[in-house]
């Protein structure tokens, strides 16, 4: 409900009235010429009746805010009666009562006292007693008092600007649809063109924008508009030159098993296609018609319950019809029919575990015998070429989508491909994109890129790649100030409070000066914390206005108040520990009193720790959603991490070979003390597993001075075979080898470190890489034993010694 702030002067008859709107603007002033104390020389003189009539016109349908509203109500009632007017029903809110309930135990709750207590200012001036009891003056200070009360109530609410970053299109963030509206319409029109094209040729679009311009946010809008009809596939940067296609297909599969309402995207691909598959069949059976109706109604349960004979029969019919359609339109060679069978098996199951097993099978992974029997799928051959398999699988999806809607394939976070160490990945990525355009129909392939990286991409590849991927170039420029204000207002909608109620004009000036949409939102988050929670503004960058003298004093007072709060907590903790020894974590208390690092005041360090804390919580929440885990992806992540730490300390990477025998994916880290060999073996425990670990064990014997570690995610298929267990025992019993099940903390730390690096490379996190990585090796709570193998054990040991000295 909109509101106005008023102040009345006079007792008992109205002498003077001022009204402030919800934006803080004086919208009405009037003085009664009928009041005995008002001379004819005063401005804005009106009859009492006119004054009250105009007052009613302004406040119609609005809440009326006053300080000590009881007085204002009495004055208005008396004046209405005197003017011969009926007293209307009006809604009042009282800042005097609100302040008494909110700030307990104050000496006074007068407008003067509260204005001085809260350092309120009007036109940059504090409250002056001699100017009080003017309707306009008191109304203006009452407005800012009400403003402060509203802000204090927001302290219990999350900062609406803090989650400004869109990591994937599947997220849901407030969106201002006027921003980049034309660019969105362009993407929609490309999809329409693909749909109407009789050849269903795939088309490419490059979305070009500076860091934080909103490229992924635009993809989120596209997802929200299109996920009910199109399949949207999101692919992050590949990290292994030997498995670019498999990386792309794995991420596509992860996108397809994302739920969109009742079903997953992969379910909908079959649900939306089946009626078109059987459209040309003249003699449809009753079973076909029942299937069509059930799928049309999104009622898969009508096809039978899990494990029932009825369900098996219906889905066998679906499989039969899809195979007939494929044989009629495409070649039956290669992996296509097997992939179709796997998709149909996946869609036929409602049991989460069976769907998960079918997903791993569709990813080309070998299942245990028990798992394969459970989902009715035969294992792939052990010599399966995952790159060839992946291209054909993506092609099958594209051909299926012709019966549905065009695929939307989005490549994001590609900046790391421009680094020198990723040159081979970049070249293979370019060739892969060309293969996708050649073999995958009915798709819009989008590359999100920075302008400079797009220029480098064009310099690296010929027109066979760049020409197809850039059939459409969509530029994202920083929106105009009016649009930026609209974005800020959209973010605030959940709190139902005007933007101007939180930020001062000079705040907004600073916020809107930031270089990108994300920077604008981040700065708004900082000012929100400053105005609502009294958290001091962080380190001021060059393009940020300087605080004036009064604000500097306020900032310093808030820092002192914060420190005082910490010291009070510490004192209570010390007293509690004296009364009940062992009840307080004194190490944690010491850290609060004497923070690690630069007195705890390094803003970059705080920023990184805040990021890590938030991302860690997200990764922990997502841990139960088993992704497609592969040796090539994990070793690519580990290699990226090691190469990033090379910025702090030179690290040499190499590989070991054992003739033509297949080894687990691994890297060798050469340090001054010894070499560390780190490998992953995520394949199912079959003949391939045992041969690879056997070869790894032989390496362990051939390099007795090196330290070997072979990792396997704890969530993967249990190892039951006696031969596999024997090979693991051999590795464990060697003096220089370990087989390590990657636990939840291990996985989260790997993913967290990798994500930090990728986000910095993509400038989603605006800090330099070296400063961010130092948090891992200087802060014990973020240190992980993996870093020992990078040669950083001495660094963390020094930190722990310092902590011990501090404690003693």
CSV table of N, CA, C and O in Angstrom, one decimal, residues 138-181:
chain,number,residue,atom,x,y,z
A,138,UNK,N,9.3,19.0,10.2
A,138,UNK,CA,9.0,17.8,11.0
A,138,UNK,C,8.6,16.6,10.1
A,138,UNK,O,9.0,15.5,10.3
A,139,UNK,N,7.8,16.9,9.0
A,139,UNK,CA,7.4,15.9,8.1
A,139,UNK,C,8.6,15.2,7.4
A,139,UNK,O,8.6,14.0,7.2
A,140,UNK,N,9.6,16.1,7.0
A,140,UNK,CA,10.7,15.5,6.3
A,140,UNK,C,11.6,14.6,7.2
A,140,UNK,O,12.0,13.5,6.8
A,141,UNK,N,11.7,15.0,8.5
A,141,UNK,CA,12.5,14.1,9.4
A,141,UNK,C,11.7,12.9,9.8
A,141,UNK,O,12.2,11.8,10.0
A,142,UNK,N,10.4,13.0,9.9
A,142,UNK,CA,9.5,11.9,10.1
A,142,UNK,C,9.6,10.9,8.9
A,142,UNK,O,9.6,9.7,9.2
A,143,UNK,N,9.7,11.4,7.7
A,143,UNK,CA,9.9,10.5,6.6
A,143,UNK,C,11.2,9.7,6.7
A,143,UNK,O,11.2,8.5,6.5
A,144,UNK,N,12.3,10.3,7.1
A,144,UNK,CA,13.6,9.6,7.2
A,144,UNK,C,13.6,8.7,8.4
A,144,UNK,O,14.2,7.6,8.3
A,145,UNK,N,12.8,9.0,9.4
A,145,UNK,CA,12.7,8.1,10.6
A,145,UNK,C,11.9,6.9,10.1
A,145,UNK,O,12.3,5.7,10.5
A,146,UNK,N,10.8,7.1,9.4
A,146,UNK,CA,10.0,5.9,8.9
A,146,UNK,C,10.9,5.1,8.0
A,146,UNK,O,10.8,3.8,8.0
A,147,UNK,N,11.6,5.8,7.2
A,147,UNK,CA,12.5,5.1,6.2
A,147,UNK,C,13.5,4.2,7.0
A,147,UNK,O,13.7,3.0,6.6
A,148,UNK,N,14.1,4.7,8.1
A,148,UNK,CA,15.0,3.9,8.9
A,148,UNK,C,14.3,2.7,9.5
A,148,UNK,O,14.9,1.6,9.6
A,149,UNK,N,13.1,2.9,10.0
A,149,UNK,CA,12.3,1.8,10.6
A,149,UNK,C,12.1,0.7,9.6
A,149,UNK,O,12.2,-0.5,9.9
A,150,UNK,N,11.7,1.1,8.4
A,150,UNK,CA,11.5,0.1,7.3
A,150,UNK,C,12.7,-0.6,7.0
A,150,UNK,O,12.7,-1.8,6.8
A,151,UNK,N,13.9,0.1,6.9
A,151,UNK,CA,15.1,-0.6,6.7
A,151,UNK,C,15.5,-1.6,7.7
A,151,UNK,O,16.0,-2.7,7.5
A,152,UNK,N,15.3,-1.2,9.0
A,152,UNK,CA,15.6,-2.1,10.1
A,152,UNK,C,14.8,-3.4,10.0
A,152,UNK,O,15.2,-4.5,10.4
A,153,UNK,N,13.5,-3.3,9.6
A,153,UNK,CA,12.7,-4.5,9.4
A,153,UNK,C,13.2,-5.4,8.3
A,153,UNK,O,12.9,-6.6,8.3
A,154,UNK,N,14.0,-4.8,7.4
A,154,UNK,CA,14.5,-5.7,6.3
A,154,UNK,C,15.7,-6.5,6.7
A,154,UNK,O,16.2,-7.3,6.0
A,155,UNK,N,16.3,-6.2,7.9
A,155,UNK,CA,17.5,-6.9,8.4
A,155,UNK,C,17.2,-8.4,8.5
A,155,UNK,O,18.2,-9.2,8.3
A,156,UNK,N,16.0,-8.8,8.7
A,156,UNK,CA,15.7,-10.3,8.8
A,156,UNK,C,15.5,-10.9,7.4
A,156,UNK,O,15.4,-12.1,7.3
A,157,UNK,N,15.5,-10.1,6.3
A,157,UNK,CA,15.3,-10.6,5.0
A,157,UNK,C,16.7,-10.7,4.3
A,157,UNK,O,17.6,-10.0,4.6
A,158,UNK,N,16.8,-11.7,3.3
A,158,UNK,CA,18.1,-11.8,2.6
A,158,UNK,C,18.3,-10.6,1.7
A,158,UNK,O,17.3,-10.0,1.2
A,159,UNK,N,19.5,-10.3,1.4
A,159,UNK,CA,19.9,-9.2,0.5
A,159,UNK,C,19.4,-9.5,-0.9
A,159,UNK,O,19.8,-10.5,-1.5
A,160,UNK,N,18.4,-8.7,-1.4
A,160,UNK,CA,17.8,-9.1,-2.7
A,160,UNK,C,18.8,-8.9,-3.9
A,160,UNK,O,18.6,-9.4,-5.0
A,161,UNK,N,19.9,-8.2,-3.7
A,161,UNK,CA,20.9,-8.0,-4.7
A,161,UNK,C,22.1,-8.9,-4.7
A,161,UNK,O,23.0,-8.9,-5.5
A,162,UNK,N,22.2,-9.7,-3.6
A,162,UNK,CA,23.4,-10.5,-3.4
A,162,UNK,C,23.5,-11.7,-4.3
A,162,UNK,O,24.6,-12.1,-4.7
A,163,UNK,N,22.4,-12.3,-4.8
A,163,UNK,CA,22.5,-13.4,-5.7
A,163,UNK,C,22.3,-12.9,-7.1
A,163,UNK,O,21.3,-13.3,-7.8
A,164,UNK,N,23.2,-12.1,-7.6
A,164,UNK,CA,23.0,-11.4,-8.9
A,164,UNK,C,23.5,-12.3,-10.0
A,164,UNK,O,23.2,-12.1,-11.2
A,165,UNK,N,24.3,-13.3,-9.7
A,165,UNK,CA,25.0,-14.0,-10.8
A,165,UNK,C,24.2,-15.2,-11.2
A,165,UNK,O,23.7,-16.0,-10.4
A,166,UNK,N,24.0,-15.4,-12.5
A,166,UNK,CA,23.3,-16.6,-13.1
A,166,UNK,C,24.4,-17.6,-13.5
A,166,UNK,O,25.2,-17.3,-14.4
A,167,UNK,N,24.4,-18.7,-12.9
A,167,UNK,CA,25.5,-19.7,-13.2
A,167,UNK,C,25.0,-20.6,-14.3
A,167,UNK,O,25.9,-21.0,-15.2
A,168,UNK,N,23.7,-21.0,-14.4
A,168,UNK,CA,23.2,-21.8,-15.5
A,168,UNK,C,21.9,-21.3,-15.9
A,168,UNK,O,21.2,-20.7,-15.1
A,169,UNK,N,21.4,-21.6,-17.1
A,169,UNK,CA,20.1,-21.1,-17.5
A,169,UNK,C,19.0,-21.8,-16.8
A,169,UNK,O,17.8,-21.3,-16.9
A,170,UNK,N,19.2,-22.9,-16.0
A,170,UNK,CA,18.2,-23.6,-15.3
A,170,UNK,C,17.8,-22.9,-14.0
A,170,UNK,O,16.9,-23.3,-13.3
A,171,UNK,N,18.6,-21.9,-13.6
A,171,UNK,CA,18.3,-21.1,-12.4
A,171,UNK,C,17.1,-20.2,-12.6
A,171,UNK,O,16.7,-19.9,-13.8
A,172,UNK,N,16.6,-19.6,-11.6
A,172,UNK,CA,15.5,-18.7,-11.7
A,172,UNK,C,15.8,-17.4,-10.9
A,172,UNK,O,15.8,-17.4,-9.7
A,173,UNK,N,16.0,-16.3,-11.6
A,173,UNK,CA,16.3,-15.0,-11.0
A,173,UNK,C,15.3,-14.0,-11.5
A,173,UNK,O,14.8,-14.1,-12.6
A,174,UNK,N,15.0,-13.0,-10.7
A,174,UNK,CA,14.2,-11.9,-11.2
A,174,UNK,C,14.7,-11.3,-12.5
A,174,UNK,O,15.9,-11.2,-12.6
A,175,UNK,N,13.8,-11.0,-13.4
A,175,UNK,CA,14.2,-10.6,-14.7
A,175,UNK,C,13.4,-9.4,-15.2
A,175,UNK,O,12.2,-9.4,-15.1
A,176,UNK,N,14.2,-8.4,-15.7
A,176,UNK,CA,13.5,-7.2,-16.3
A,176,UNK,C,13.5,-7.5,-17.8
A,176,UNK,O,14.5,-7.4,-18.5
A,177,UNK,N,12.3,-7.8,-18.3
A,177,UNK,CA,12.2,-8.2,-19.7
A,177,UNK,C,12.5,-7.2,-20.7
A,177,UNK,O,12.7,-7.5,-21.9
A,178,UNK,N,12.5,-5.9,-20.3
A,178,UNK,CA,12.8,-4.8,-21.3
A,178,UNK,C,14.3,-4.8,-21.6
A,178,UNK,O,14.7,-4.3,-22.6
A,179,UNK,N,15.1,-5.3,-20.7
A,179,UNK,CA,16.6,-5.4,-20.9
A,179,UNK,C,16.9,-6.4,-21.9
A,179,UNK,O,16.5,-7.6,-21.8
A,180,UNK,N,17.6,-6.0,-23.0
A,180,UNK,CA,18.0,-6.9,-24.1
A,180,UNK,C,16.8,-7.6,-24.7
A,180,UNK,O,16.9,-8.8,-25.1
A,181,UNK,N,15.7,-6.9,-24.8
A,181,UNK,CA,14.5,-7.4,-25.3
A,181,UNK,C,14.7,-7.8,-26.8
A,181,UNK,O,14.3,-8.8,-27.3
